Coordinates of C-alpha atoms in Angstrom, one line a residue:
X1 CA 8.6 20.6 28.4
X2 CA 12.1 19.0 27.4
X3 CA 13.0 19.1 23.6
X4 CA 13.4 15.0 23.9
X5 CA 9.7 14.7 24.8
X6 CA 8.6 17.1 22.3
X7 CA 10.3 15.3 19.6
X8 CA 9.2 11.9 20.7
X9 CA 5.4 13.2 20.8
X10 CA 5.9 14.5 17.1
X11 CA 6.9 11.2 15.9
X12 CA 3.7 9.9 17.8
X13 CA 1.5 12.2 16.2
X14 CA 2.6 11.1 12.9
X15 CA 2.2 7.3 13.8
X16 CA -1.3 7.9 14.9
X17 CA -2.0 10.1 11.8
X18 CA -2.8 13.3 13.5
X19 CA -2.7 15.1 10.2
X20 CA -5.4 13.4 9.1
X21 CA -7.6 14.7 11.8
X22 CA -9.9 16.5 9.1
X23 CA -10.7 13.2 7.1
X24 CA -13.9 11.5 7.7
X25 CA -13.7 8.3 5.4
X26 CA -12.4 5.0 6.1
X27 CA -9.4 4.3 8.4
X28 CA -9.6 8.1 9.5
X29 CA -13.1 8.1 10.6
X30 CA -12.3 5.4 13.1
X31 CA -9.3 7.2 14.2
X32 CA -10.9 10.3 14.9
X33 CA -13.6 8.6 17.3
X34 CA -10.3 7.4 19.2
X35 CA -8.2 10.6 18.8
X36 CA -9.2 12.4 22.5
X37 CA -7.9 8.9 24.1
X38 CA -4.7 9.3 21.9
X39 CA -4.3 13.0 22.8
X40 CA -4.5 12.3 26.5
X41 CA -2.1 9.5 26.3
X42 CA 0.6 11.6 24.4
X43 CA 0.3 14.8 26.3
X44 CA -0.5 13.5 29.7
X45 CA -0.5 10.1 30.5
X46 CA 2.8 9.2 28.9
X47 CA 5.0 12.2 30.5
X48 CA 3.4 11.5 34.2
X49 CA 4.0 7.5 33.6
X50 CA 7.7 8.1 32.8
X51 CA 8.3 10.8 35.9
X52 CA 6.4 8.5 38.1
X53 CA 8.8 5.7 37.1
X54 CA 11.9 7.8 37.6
X55 CA 11.0 8.8 41.1
X56 CA 11.0 4.9 42.3
X57 CA 13.4 2.5 42.7
X58 CA 17.0 2.7 41.7
X59 CA 16.5 5.1 39.3
X60 CA 15.2 7.5 42.0
X61 CA 18.3 7.1 44.1
X62 CA 20.2 8.1 40.9
X63 CA 18.5 11.0 40.4
X64 CA 18.8 11.8 44.3
X65 CA 22.6 11.5 44.0
X66 CA 22.6 14.1 41.3
X67 CA 20.2 16.4 43.7
X68 CA 22.5 15.6 46.5
X69 CA 25.7 17.1 44.4
X70 CA 24.0 19.9 43.2
X71 CA 23.1 20.9 46.8
X72 CA 26.7 20.0 48.0
X73 CA 27.9 22.5 44.9
X74 CA 25.6 25.4 46.3
X75 CA 27.3 24.9 49.8
X76 CA 30.6 25.2 48.6
X77 CA 30.0 28.1 46.4
X78 CA 28.6 30.0 49.1
X79 CA 32.0 29.6 51.0
X80 CA 33.4 31.0 47.7
X81 CA 32.4 31.6 44.0
X82 CA 36.1 30.5 43.0
X83 CA 36.0 27.2 44.9
X84 CA 35.3 25.1 41.8
X85 CA 37.1 25.1 38.3
X86 CA 35.0 25.4 35.4
X87 CA 35.1 21.4 35.1
X88 CA 33.5 21.2 38.4
X89 CA 36.8 20.3 40.3
X90 CA 36.9 21.3 44.1
X91 CA 40.3 23.8 44.3
X92 CA 40.2 24.6 48.0
X93 CA 38.3 24.0 51.2
X94 CA 39.1 20.0 51.1
X95 CA 39.5 19.9 54.8
X96 CA 36.1 21.6 55.3
X97 CA 32.7 19.9 56.2
X98 CA 31.6 21.2 53.1
X99 CA 34.4 20.2 51.0
X100 CA 34.5 16.8 52.1
X101 CA 30.4 16.5 51.5
X102 CA 31.1 17.8 48.1
X103 CA 33.7 15.3 47.4
X104 CA 31.6 12.3 48.5
X105 CA 28.5 13.6 46.5
X106 CA 30.6 14.0 43.5
X107 CA 32.3 10.6 43.7
X108 CA 28.4 8.9 44.4
X109 CA 27.1 10.9 41.6
X110 CA 29.9 10.3 38.9
X111 CA 28.8 7.4 37.0
X112 CA 24.7 8.2 37.5
X113 CA 22.3 10.6 35.7
X114 CA 20.1 12.9 37.1
X115 CA 16.5 13.3 36.4
X116 CA 16.4 15.5 33.1
X117 CA 19.3 13.0 31.7
X118 CA 17.4 9.9 32.5
X119 CA 14.2 11.3 31.0
X120 CA 16.1 12.2 27.8
X121 CA 17.5 8.6 27.5
X122 CA 14.0 7.3 27.9
X123 CA 12.6 9.4 25.3
X124 CA 15.3 8.8 23.0
X125 CA 15.2 5.1 23.1
X126 CA 11.6 5.2 22.6
X127 CA 12.1 7.6 19.5
X128 CA 15.0 5.3 18.3
X129 CA 13.0 2.3 18.4
X130 CA 9.6 3.5 16.8
X131 CA 11.6 5.8 14.1
X132 CA 13.5 2.9 12.7
X133 CA 10.6 0.8 11.6
X134 CA 8.4 3.9 10.3
X135 CA 8.8 4.7 6.7
X136 CA 6.0 6.9 4.4
X137 CA 3.5 6.2 6.3
X138 CA 4.1 2.1 7.0
X139 CA 5.7 0.2 9.3
X140 CA 8.6 -1.8 7.1
X141 CA 9.9 -4.8 8.6
X142 CA 13.8 -3.9 8.8
X143 CA 14.8 -6.4 11.4
X144 CA 17.7 -4.6 13.2
X145 CA 21.0 -6.7 14.0
X146 CA 23.6 -4.5 15.3
X147 CA 25.4 -1.4 14.8
X148 CA 27.7 -3.6 12.2
X149 CA 25.3 -6.0 10.7
X150 CA 22.4 -3.7 10.3
X151 CA 19.9 -6.1 9.3
X152 CA 18.9 -9.8 9.9
X153 CA 16.2 -12.0 8.5
X154 CA 14.2 -14.8 9.8
X155 CA 16.4 -18.0 8.9
X156 CA 15.5 -21.4 10.0
X157 CA 18.7 -23.2 8.6
X158 CA 17.4 -23.1 4.8
X159 CA 20.4 -23.3 2.4
X160 CA 18.9 -20.5 0.2
X161 CA 15.6 -18.5 1.2
X162 CA 13.9 -15.6 -1.0
X163 CA 13.2 -13.1 1.7
X164 CA 11.6 -9.2 0.9
X165 CA 11.4 -6.5 3.1
X166 CA 7.5 -6.5 3.5
X167 CA 7.0 -10.2 2.9
X168 CA 4.8 -10.1 6.3
X169 CA 2.6 -7.4 4.9
X170 CA -0.3 -7.2 2.3
X171 CA 0.5 -4.5 -0.2
X172 CA -2.6 -2.7 -0.9
X173 CA -2.5 -1.6 -4.6
X174 CA -3.0 2.0 -5.3
X175 CA -6.4 3.3 -5.4
X176 CA -6.1 6.5 -7.7
X177 CA -9.2 7.4 -8.7
X178 CA -8.4 10.8 -10.2
X179 CA -12.1 12.3 -9.7
X180 CA -13.0 15.9 -9.6
X181 CA -13.9 17.2 -6.1
X182 CA -16.5 19.9 -5.4
X183 CA -17.4 21.7 -2.3
X184 CA -19.6 24.2 -1.2
X185 CA -18.0 27.2 0.5
X186 CA -19.6 30.1 2.7
X187 CA -21.8 32.7 0.8
X188 CA -23.2 30.0 -1.8
X189 CA -19.7 29.8 -3.6
X190 CA -18.8 26.3 -5.1
X191 CA -15.3 25.3 -5.6
X192 CA -14.2 22.8 -7.9
X193 CA -11.1 20.9 -7.9
X194 CA -10.7 19.8 -11.3
X195 CA -8.0 17.3 -12.5
X196 CA -6.5 18.2 -15.9
X197 CA -3.6 16.0 -16.2
X198 CA -2.7 12.7 -14.0
X199 CA 0.6 11.6 -15.3
X200 CA 1.9 8.0 -15.1
X201 CA 5.2 9.3 -16.5
X202 CA 6.7 12.6 -16.6
X203 CA 9.7 13.7 -18.8
X204 CA 10.6 10.1 -19.4
X205 CA 11.0 9.5 -15.5
X206 CA 8.4 7.0 -13.9
X207 CA 8.0 5.1 -10.9
X208 CA 8.6 8.4 -8.9
X209 CA 6.4 9.5 -6.3
X210 CA 3.5 11.9 -7.8
X211 CA 1.7 14.7 -6.0
X212 CA -1.1 17.1 -6.5
X213 CA -0.1 20.3 -7.7
X214 CA -2.4 23.1 -8.2
X215 CA -2.1 25.0 -11.6
X216 CA -2.3 28.8 -10.1
X217 CA -2.3 30.4 -13.5
X218 CA -5.4 28.5 -14.5
X219 CA -7.5 29.4 -11.5
X220 CA -10.9 31.0 -13.0
X221 CA -14.0 32.7 -11.2
X222 CA -17.4 32.7 -12.6
X223 CA -19.1 35.6 -11.1
X224 CA -22.7 35.4 -11.9
X225 CA -22.7 31.2 -11.2
X226 CA -20.5 31.9 -8.0
X227 CA -18.3 29.1 -9.0
X228 CA -14.5 29.0 -8.4
X229 CA -12.4 26.4 -10.5
X230 CA -9.2 25.3 -9.3
X231 CA -6.9 23.0 -11.5
X232 CA -4.4 20.5 -10.3
X233 CA -2.2 18.1 -12.1
X234 CA -1.0 15.0 -10.6
X235 CA 2.8 14.2 -11.4
X236 CA 6.4 14.0 -10.1
X237 CA 8.1 17.3 -8.6
X238 CA 10.7 18.7 -11.3
X239 CA 14.2 19.6 -9.8
X240 CA 13.4 22.7 -8.9
X241 CA 10.2 21.8 -6.6
X242 CA 11.9 19.1 -5.1
X243 CA 14.3 21.7 -3.6
X244 CA 11.5 23.8 -2.9
X245 CA 9.1 21.4 -1.3
X246 CA 12.2 19.4 0.6
X247 CA 12.4 15.6 0.9
X248 CA 9.7 14.7 3.3
X249 CA 6.0 15.3 4.0
X250 CA 6.1 16.8 0.3
X251 CA 2.4 16.7 -0.2
X252 CA 1.7 18.4 3.1
X253 CA 4.3 21.2 2.1
X254 CA 2.5 21.5 -1.1
X255 CA -0.6 22.1 0.6
X256 CA 0.6 24.6 2.9
X257 CA 2.2 26.8 -0.1
X258 CA -1.1 26.1 -2.2
X259 CA -3.1 27.9 1.2
X260 CA -1.1 30.8 1.0
X261 CA -0.7 31.2 -3.1
X262 CA -4.2 30.4 -4.3
X263 CA -6.1 33.2 -2.6
X264 CA -3.1 35.6 -3.8
X265 CA -4.0 35.0 -7.5
X266 CA -5.0 38.1 -9.9
X267 CA -7.6 36.0 -11.1
X268 CA -9.6 36.0 -7.9
X269 CA -8.1 38.6 -5.7
X270 CA -11.2 41.2 -6.1
X271 CA -13.9 38.5 -6.0
X272 CA -14.9 39.0 -2.5
X273 CA -17.3 36.1 -2.3
X274 CA -14.5 33.8 -3.4
X275 CA -12.2 35.1 -0.9
X276 CA -14.4 34.3 1.9
X277 CA -15.0 31.2 0.8
X278 CA -11.2 30.0 0.4
X279 CA -10.4 32.0 3.8
X280 CA -13.4 31.4 6.3
X281 CA -12.3 29.0 9.3
X282 CA -13.9 25.3 8.8
X283 CA -12.6 23.9 11.7
X284 CA -9.5 23.7 14.4
X285 CA -6.6 21.7 13.6
X286 CA -5.4 18.9 16.2
X287 CA -2.7 21.6 17.3
X288 CA -5.4 24.5 17.7
X289 CA -4.5 26.4 14.8
X290 CA -7.7 27.5 12.5
X291 CA -7.9 25.5 9.5
X292 CA -9.8 27.2 6.4
X293 CA -12.2 25.9 4.2
X294 CA -9.6 25.4 1.7
X295 CA -7.1 23.7 3.8
X296 CA -9.5 21.3 4.8
X297 CA -10.8 20.4 1.3
X298 CA -7.0 20.2 0.0
X299 CA -6.6 17.4 2.6
X300 CA -9.6 15.9 1.7
X301 CA -9.0 15.7 -2.1
X302 CA -5.5 14.7 -1.8
X303 CA -6.0 11.9 0.5
X304 CA -9.2 10.3 -0.9
X305 CA -7.5 10.1 -4.5
X306 CA -4.5 8.3 -3.4
X307 CA -4.3 5.4 -1.2
X308 CA -1.3 3.3 -1.8
X309 CA 0.1 1.6 1.4
X310 CA 0.9 -2.1 3.3
X311 CA -1.2 -3.7 6.0
X312 CA 0.8 -5.5 8.5
X313 CA -0.2 -9.1 9.1
X314 CA 0.8 -9.1 12.5
X315 CA 2.0 -5.7 13.6
X316 CA 1.8 -6.2 17.2
X317 CA 4.0 -9.7 17.3
X318 CA 6.5 -8.1 14.8
X319 CA 6.9 -5.0 17.0
X320 CA 6.9 -6.6 20.3
X321 CA 9.6 -9.3 19.0
X322 CA 11.8 -6.5 17.9
X323 CA 11.2 -4.4 21.1
X324 CA 12.5 -7.5 22.8
X325 CA 15.4 -7.4 20.7
X326 CA 16.2 -3.6 20.9
X327 CA 16.0 -3.8 24.8
X328 CA 18.6 -6.5 24.9
X329 CA 20.9 -5.2 22.1
X330 CA 20.9 -1.5 22.5
X331 CA 19.6 -0.4 26.0
X332 CA 21.2 -3.4 27.9
X333 CA 24.7 -2.2 26.9
X334 CA 27.1 -4.5 28.8
X335 CA 30.4 -2.5 28.2
X336 CA 28.3 0.7 29.6
X337 CA 27.2 -1.5 32.6
X338 CA 30.7 -3.0 33.6
X339 CA 32.5 0.5 33.4
X340 CA 29.5 1.9 35.6
X341 CA 30.0 -0.9 38.4
X342 CA 27.2 -3.6 39.7
X343 CA 25.9 -0.8 41.9
X344 CA 24.0 0.9 38.8
X345 CA 22.8 -2.4 37.6
X346 CA 19.4 -2.3 39.1
X347 CA 19.0 1.1 37.4
X348 CA 19.7 -0.4 34.0
X349 CA 16.9 -2.9 34.2
X350 CA 14.6 -0.5 35.6
X351 CA 15.2 1.5 32.8
X352 CA 14.6 -1.5 30.4
X353 CA 11.4 -2.3 32.2
X354 CA 10.1 1.4 31.6
X355 CA 10.9 1.5 28.0
X356 CA 9.4 -2.0 27.6
X357 CA 6.1 -1.0 29.5
X358 CA 5.8 2.4 27.5
X359 CA 6.5 0.8 24.2
X360 CA 4.3 -2.0 24.8
X361 CA 1.5 0.5 25.2
X362 CA 2.5 2.4 22.3
X363 CA 2.3 -1.0 20.2
X364 CA -0.9 -2.0 21.5
X365 CA -2.3 1.5 20.4
X366 CA -0.9 1.1 17.2
X367 CA -1.7 -2.5 16.6
X368 CA -5.3 -1.9 17.3
X369 CA -5.2 0.3 14.5
X370 CA -3.6 -2.0 12.2
X371 CA -5.7 -4.8 13.3
X372 CA -8.8 -3.0 12.1
X373 CA -7.5 -2.3 8.6
X374 CA -6.3 -5.9 8.4
X375 CA -9.8 -6.9 9.3
X376 CA -11.7 -4.7 6.6
X377 CA -9.0 -5.7 3.7
X378 CA -9.4 -9.4 4.7
X379 CA -13.1 -9.4 5.6
X380 CA -15.2 -11.0 2.2
X381 CA -16.4 -8.1 0.3
X382 CA -20.0 -7.7 -0.7
X383 CA -20.9 -8.3 -4.2
X384 CA -22.5 -5.2 -5.9
X385 CA -23.9 -6.8 -8.8
X386 CA -24.3 -10.4 -10.5
X387 CA -25.6 -10.9 -14.2
X388 CA -25.7 -13.9 -16.1
X389 CA -25.1 -14.4 -19.8
X390 CA -27.3 -17.6 -21.0
X391 CA -27.4 -18.7 -24.6
X392 CA -31.3 -18.3 -25.6
X393 CA -31.3 -22.2 -26.4
X394 CA -31.2 -22.9 -22.8
X395 CA -34.2 -20.3 -22.1
X396 CA -37.5 -21.9 -21.8
X397 CA -39.6 -20.5 -24.4
X398 CA -42.2 -19.0 -21.9
X399 CA -39.7 -16.1 -21.9
X400 CA -39.2 -15.2 -25.3
X401 CA -42.1 -12.6 -25.3
X402 CA -40.6 -10.7 -22.5
X403 CA -36.9 -10.9 -24.2
X404 CA -38.4 -9.9 -27.7
X405 CA -39.7 -6.5 -26.1
X406 CA -36.3 -5.5 -24.5
X407 CA -34.9 -2.8 -26.6
X408 CA -31.5 -2.5 -24.7
X409 CA -31.2 -6.3 -25.2
X410 CA -31.5 -6.1 -29.0
X411 CA -29.4 -3.1 -29.3
X412 CA -26.4 -4.8 -27.8
X413 CA -27.2 -7.8 -30.1
X414 CA -26.7 -5.1 -33.0
X415 CA -23.8 -4.0 -31.7
X416 CA -22.1 -7.2 -31.1
X417 CA -23.2 -9.6 -33.5
X418 CA -24.5 -7.1 -36.3
X419 CA -27.7 -8.6 -36.5
X420 CA -30.2 -6.6 -38.7
X421 CA -33.6 -8.1 -38.1
X422 CA -35.8 -5.6 -39.7
X423 CA -34.1 -6.7 -43.0
X424 CA -33.5 -10.5 -42.6
X425 CA -37.0 -11.2 -41.0
X426 CA -39.5 -9.4 -43.1
X427 CA -41.1 -12.4 -44.2
X428 CA -41.5 -14.0 -40.9
X429 CA -44.3 -13.2 -38.8
X430 CA -46.7 -10.1 -39.2
X431 CA -45.0 -7.7 -36.9
X432 CA -41.9 -6.9 -35.0
X433 CA -42.5 -8.9 -32.2
X434 CA -43.6 -12.2 -34.1
X435 CA -40.5 -11.6 -36.2
X436 CA -38.1 -11.4 -33.0
X437 CA -39.7 -14.7 -31.5
X438 CA -39.1 -16.7 -34.9
X439 CA -35.7 -15.0 -34.5
X440 CA -35.0 -16.5 -31.0
X441 CA -36.2 -19.8 -32.2
X442 CA -33.7 -20.0 -35.2
X443 CA -30.8 -18.6 -33.2
X444 CA -30.4 -20.9 -29.9
X445 CA -26.8 -19.8 -29.5
X446 CA -27.4 -15.7 -29.4
X447 CA -26.5 -14.9 -25.7
X448 CA -28.7 -13.1 -23.3
X449 CA -27.1 -10.8 -21.0
X450 CA -29.7 -10.4 -17.6
X451 CA -28.3 -6.6 -16.9
X452 CA -31.1 -5.5 -19.4
X453 CA -33.9 -7.0 -17.8
X454 CA -35.8 -6.1 -14.5
X455 CA -35.4 -8.3 -11.0
X456 CA -38.5 -10.1 -11.3
X457 CA -37.7 -11.7 -14.9
X458 CA -34.2 -12.5 -13.7
X459 CA -35.6 -14.2 -10.5
X460 CA -38.1 -16.1 -12.6
X461 CA -35.7 -17.1 -15.2
X462 CA -32.8 -18.4 -12.6
X463 CA -35.6 -20.4 -10.6
X464 CA -36.9 -22.1 -14.0
X465 CA -33.4 -23.8 -14.0
X466 CA -33.1 -27.2 -11.8
X467 CA -29.2 -26.8 -11.6
X468 CA -27.9 -23.3 -12.2
X469 CA -24.3 -24.1 -11.4
X470 CA -24.4 -27.2 -13.9
X471 CA -25.7 -25.2 -16.9
X472 CA -23.2 -22.3 -16.1
X473 CA -20.0 -23.0 -17.9
X474 CA -18.0 -19.8 -17.0
X475 CA -17.4 -17.3 -14.4
X476 CA -16.1 -13.6 -15.1
X477 CA -15.4 -11.9 -11.7
X478 CA -14.5 -8.0 -12.1
X479 CA -12.9 -7.1 -9.2
X480 CA -9.6 -6.7 -7.2
X481 CA -8.1 -10.0 -7.8
X482 CA -7.0 -10.8 -4.1
X483 CA -10.4 -10.1 -3.0
X484 CA -12.0 -12.1 -5.8
X485 CA -9.6 -15.1 -4.9
X486 CA -10.6 -15.0 -1.3
X487 CA -14.2 -15.0 -2.2
X488 CA -14.1 -17.7 -4.4
X489 CA -11.6 -20.0 -2.7
X490 CA -13.9 -22.3 -0.6
X491 CA -16.3 -22.9 -3.5
X492 CA -13.9 -23.7 -6.1
X493 CA -11.3 -25.3 -3.5
X494 CA -9.4 -28.3 -5.7
X495 CA -11.8 -27.6 -8.6
X496 CA -9.7 -25.5 -11.1
X497 CA -7.9 -27.7 -13.7
X498 CA -5.6 -24.9 -15.0
X499 CA -4.6 -21.2 -14.2
X500 CA -2.8 -18.9 -16.3
X501 CA -1.9 -15.3 -15.3
X502 CA 0.2 -12.7 -17.0
X503 CA 1.0 -10.2 -14.2
X504 CA 2.4 -6.8 -14.5
X505 CA 6.1 -7.4 -15.3
X506 CA 7.3 -4.6 -12.8
X507 CA 9.3 -3.2 -15.5
X508 CA 9.3 0.7 -16.3
X509 CA 6.6 0.2 -19.1
X510 CA 4.2 -1.9 -16.9
X511 CA 2.8 1.0 -14.7
X512 CA 3.4 -0.9 -11.6
X513 CA 2.7 1.8 -8.7
X514 CA 5.0 1.1 -5.8
X515 CA 6.8 2.6 -2.7
X516 CA 9.7 4.4 -3.9
X517 CA 12.5 2.1 -2.0
X518 CA 10.5 -1.4 -2.1
X519 CA 9.7 -1.7 -6.2
X520 CA 10.6 -5.5 -6.0
X521 CA 9.4 -6.2 -2.5
X522 CA 6.0 -4.4 -3.1
X523 CA 5.4 -6.6 -6.1
X524 CA 6.8 -9.6 -4.5
X525 CA 4.0 -9.1 -1.5
X526 CA 1.3 -8.5 -4.2
X527 CA 2.0 -11.5 -6.1
X528 CA 2.7 -14.2 -3.5
X529 CA -0.7 -13.6 -1.6
X530 CA -2.3 -14.1 -4.7
X531 CA -0.2 -17.3 -5.6
X532 CA -1.0 -19.0 -1.9
X533 CA -4.7 -18.6 -2.5
X534 CA -4.3 -19.9 -6.2
X535 CA -3.0 -23.0 -4.9
X536 CA -5.9 -24.0 -2.9
X537 CA -8.4 -23.9 -5.7
X538 CA -6.3 -26.0 -8.2
X539 CA -6.9 -29.7 -8.6
X540 CA -4.2 -31.7 -7.3
X541 CA -3.2 -32.4 -10.7
X542 CA -3.9 -29.2 -11.8
X543 CA -1.3 -26.7 -13.3
X544 CA -0.2 -22.9 -13.4
X545 CA 1.5 -21.3 -15.9
X546 CA 2.8 -17.6 -15.7
X547 CA 4.2 -15.0 -18.1
X548 CA 7.1 -12.8 -17.1
X549 CA 10.3 -11.1 -18.2
X550 CA 14.0 -11.0 -17.0
X551 CA 13.2 -8.5 -14.8
X552 CA 11.4 -10.8 -12.0
X553 CA 12.0 -14.0 -13.5
X554 CA 14.5 -15.0 -11.1
X555 CA 13.0 -14.2 -8.0
X556 CA 9.7 -15.5 -9.5
X557 CA 10.8 -18.6 -10.2
X558 CA 12.1 -19.3 -6.3
X559 CA 8.4 -18.1 -5.2
X560 CA 6.6 -20.8 -7.3
X561 CA 9.2 -23.2 -5.9
X562 CA 8.0 -22.7 -2.4
X563 CA 4.2 -22.6 -3.3
X564 CA 4.0 -25.2 -6.1
X565 CA 5.7 -28.1 -7.7
X566 CA 7.9 -26.0 -10.2
X567 CA 8.2 -28.2 -13.6
X568 CA 10.3 -25.9 -15.7
X569 CA 10.5 -22.8 -17.8
X570 CA 9.8 -22.2 -21.7
X571 CA 11.9 -19.4 -23.1
X572 CA 11.3 -17.6 -26.5
X573 CA 12.7 -14.5 -27.8
X574 CA 10.7 -11.5 -29.2
X575 CA 13.2 -10.8 -31.8
X576 CA 13.0 -14.2 -33.5
X577 CA 15.8 -15.0 -36.0
X578 CA 13.1 -16.4 -38.6
X579 CA 11.8 -12.9 -38.7
X580 CA 14.9 -11.3 -40.0
X581 CA 17.0 -10.3 -36.9
X582 CA 20.8 -10.4 -37.9
X583 CA 22.2 -10.4 -34.3
X584 CA 21.6 -12.1 -31.0
X585 CA 18.1 -11.8 -29.7
X586 CA 18.7 -10.4 -26.1
X587 CA 14.8 -9.7 -25.3
X588 CA 13.5 -12.9 -24.0
X589 CA 10.2 -13.6 -22.2
X590 CA 9.6 -16.9 -20.1
X591 CA 6.6 -19.1 -19.3
X592 CA 6.7 -20.8 -15.9
X593 CA 5.1 -24.1 -15.4
X594 CA 4.2 -25.5 -12.2
X595 CA 1.6 -28.0 -11.2
X596 CA -0.3 -28.3 -7.8
X597 CA 0.5 -31.2 -5.6
X598 CA 1.3 -33.8 -8.3
X599 CA 4.2 -33.6 -10.4
X600 CA 2.1 -35.7 -13.2
X601 CA 1.8 -32.6 -15.4
X602 CA 4.8 -32.4 -17.9
X603 CA 5.9 -30.1 -20.9
X604 CA 5.9 -32.0 -23.8
X605 CA 8.1 -30.2 -26.5
X606 CA 7.5 -32.5 -29.6
X607 CA 5.2 -30.0 -31.5
X608 CA 7.8 -27.0 -30.4
X609 CA 10.7 -29.2 -31.8
X610 CA 8.9 -30.1 -35.0
X611 CA 8.3 -26.5 -36.0
X612 CA 11.8 -25.3 -35.1
X613 CA 13.3 -28.4 -37.1
X614 CA 10.9 -27.3 -40.0
X615 CA 12.1 -23.6 -39.6
X616 CA 15.7 -24.5 -39.8
X617 CA 15.2 -26.6 -42.7
X618 CA 13.3 -23.6 -44.7
X619 CA 16.2 -21.2 -43.3
X620 CA 18.9 -23.3 -44.9
X621 CA 17.1 -24.2 -48.1
X622 CA 17.0 -20.6 -48.8
X623 CA 20.5 -19.8 -47.7
X624 CA 19.1 -17.4 -44.5
X625 CA 15.8 -15.9 -43.4
X626 CA 14.7 -14.4 -46.7
X627 CA 11.6 -13.2 -47.6
X628 CA 10.9 -16.1 -49.3
X629 CA 11.6 -18.5 -46.8
X630 CA 9.3 -16.4 -44.3
X631 CA 6.6 -17.1 -46.9
X632 CA 7.2 -20.7 -47.2
X633 CA 7.6 -21.0 -43.4
X634 CA 4.2 -18.9 -43.1
X635 CA 2.5 -21.2 -45.6
X636 CA 3.8 -24.2 -43.6
X637 CA 2.5 -23.2 -40.4
X638 CA -1.2 -22.5 -42.2

């Protein structure tokens, strides 16, 4: 098997996530059902399809020319082993039949490639195409342009366009659960993966990729309980670890090293049962090698706790467009075709058709996987719990007796509102329930939370209202924000008067998790998708305000202008001169004001202006922002 094929097959195994064959959740479970089909395609169907095509048409004739030259060479060498020089030039026997046949075959094969060379060209082109868009487990939309101008962006004549690398992808925010993990091994051994530290910053370096790293010296074994505990920490690599684990597939390398190192620790080397649990074969890996219980569960643990990735909104369309461009720009090389001559033009086009056919089949496979993930992401999610908070005055008195005996509700009221019905209501009624009934009637603004009551009570209570929506004057949703907006979009379309958001500022202190090379791009993908839905739920005269700092203000402003009617920006400094700052304030924050489809909304600065005029007057009177000036200004504001 040629090295070019092996290299391309390795890339395909990465694209189709063969290293996740042992995972049985989410998209990996679906992938495992298709794995046999993919393995057959990569190992058998792909090489056969390419070999079959190379045996047809112009490519077959080119391959035959190379074979004819090899046959003629053997005939000449039979006459004399020194008939050819090291470069393959004929030294003697020019006037012989074999000599003339060799020269003729040499001329014919001068600008053609043999079967192996043609195979190498096909595999190299396929590898180059798919590898250029694949990075850290995602296809990134790097639209290639040429060897000199490397990247291009979609452009329709706009004077200025805001574009980011993965604008046509959903950014799926990280799902780091940081949960401990337990599994059962042979001989009744229980193994615990225990997370001791999950640092969002390490050594004052933030934003780097983090990895699950075992703390080998703290591994412990409890013989009576047959329990093995392996501690982990989740953090960036230090300089020495970066050298040891390399620059690519680092978590895989860490796992491989852990599989070797964990059983060798002194704390467990004499624990026979623990060693059996770690080293016993669990299953066969996709490449046929044995996979132990330890390796299997290490992979499960690290993958389940970290899921930070993009989902392409139209991977098939993107890759097919890029493949078409690649074929015309990289494969169809006019300079090489001109040098080779018209006789070889047919072979070039056959090569293009072959690359397009094979590339298209691979894209089809990849698109099916991506579309399934996209479907799962876009699918409206189930509501796991729904509770109502209702003021007691809205509730019919026939429910009061059941409310009076709900212990958890009264405990919550005591914690939140500091009521003490035992002391305050001693003279009301003859017993606790009667005192509580009186208390409910005298406190109509007390808020009842239906989470404390059984389903039957909740159903009867809600059914007692003629129009539940009408008396419900607030909605609180605990959810991933894109999913919540997508769920509520139709019900609240063009009904919301005002939206105020305070998104992550995408600074070092914001804790925003992002791809290594796509910090701004990840942030824009996240924020843009949510803004587009937000515009649908705003009234035509509705307004939106957004807080931000200087790190993303310019990009955000351009984005908002694309989606809303941008009105203006209010700027305020955190180092307010009135509060004693003696130098220019350089740390600012911004509030961007937008309206939906109407420009009726305008910022009214009168109140702000009067405040600053008064502040200037007081500062001037006291010859600066003295303590007395601050005190007078504070009293004036009150």
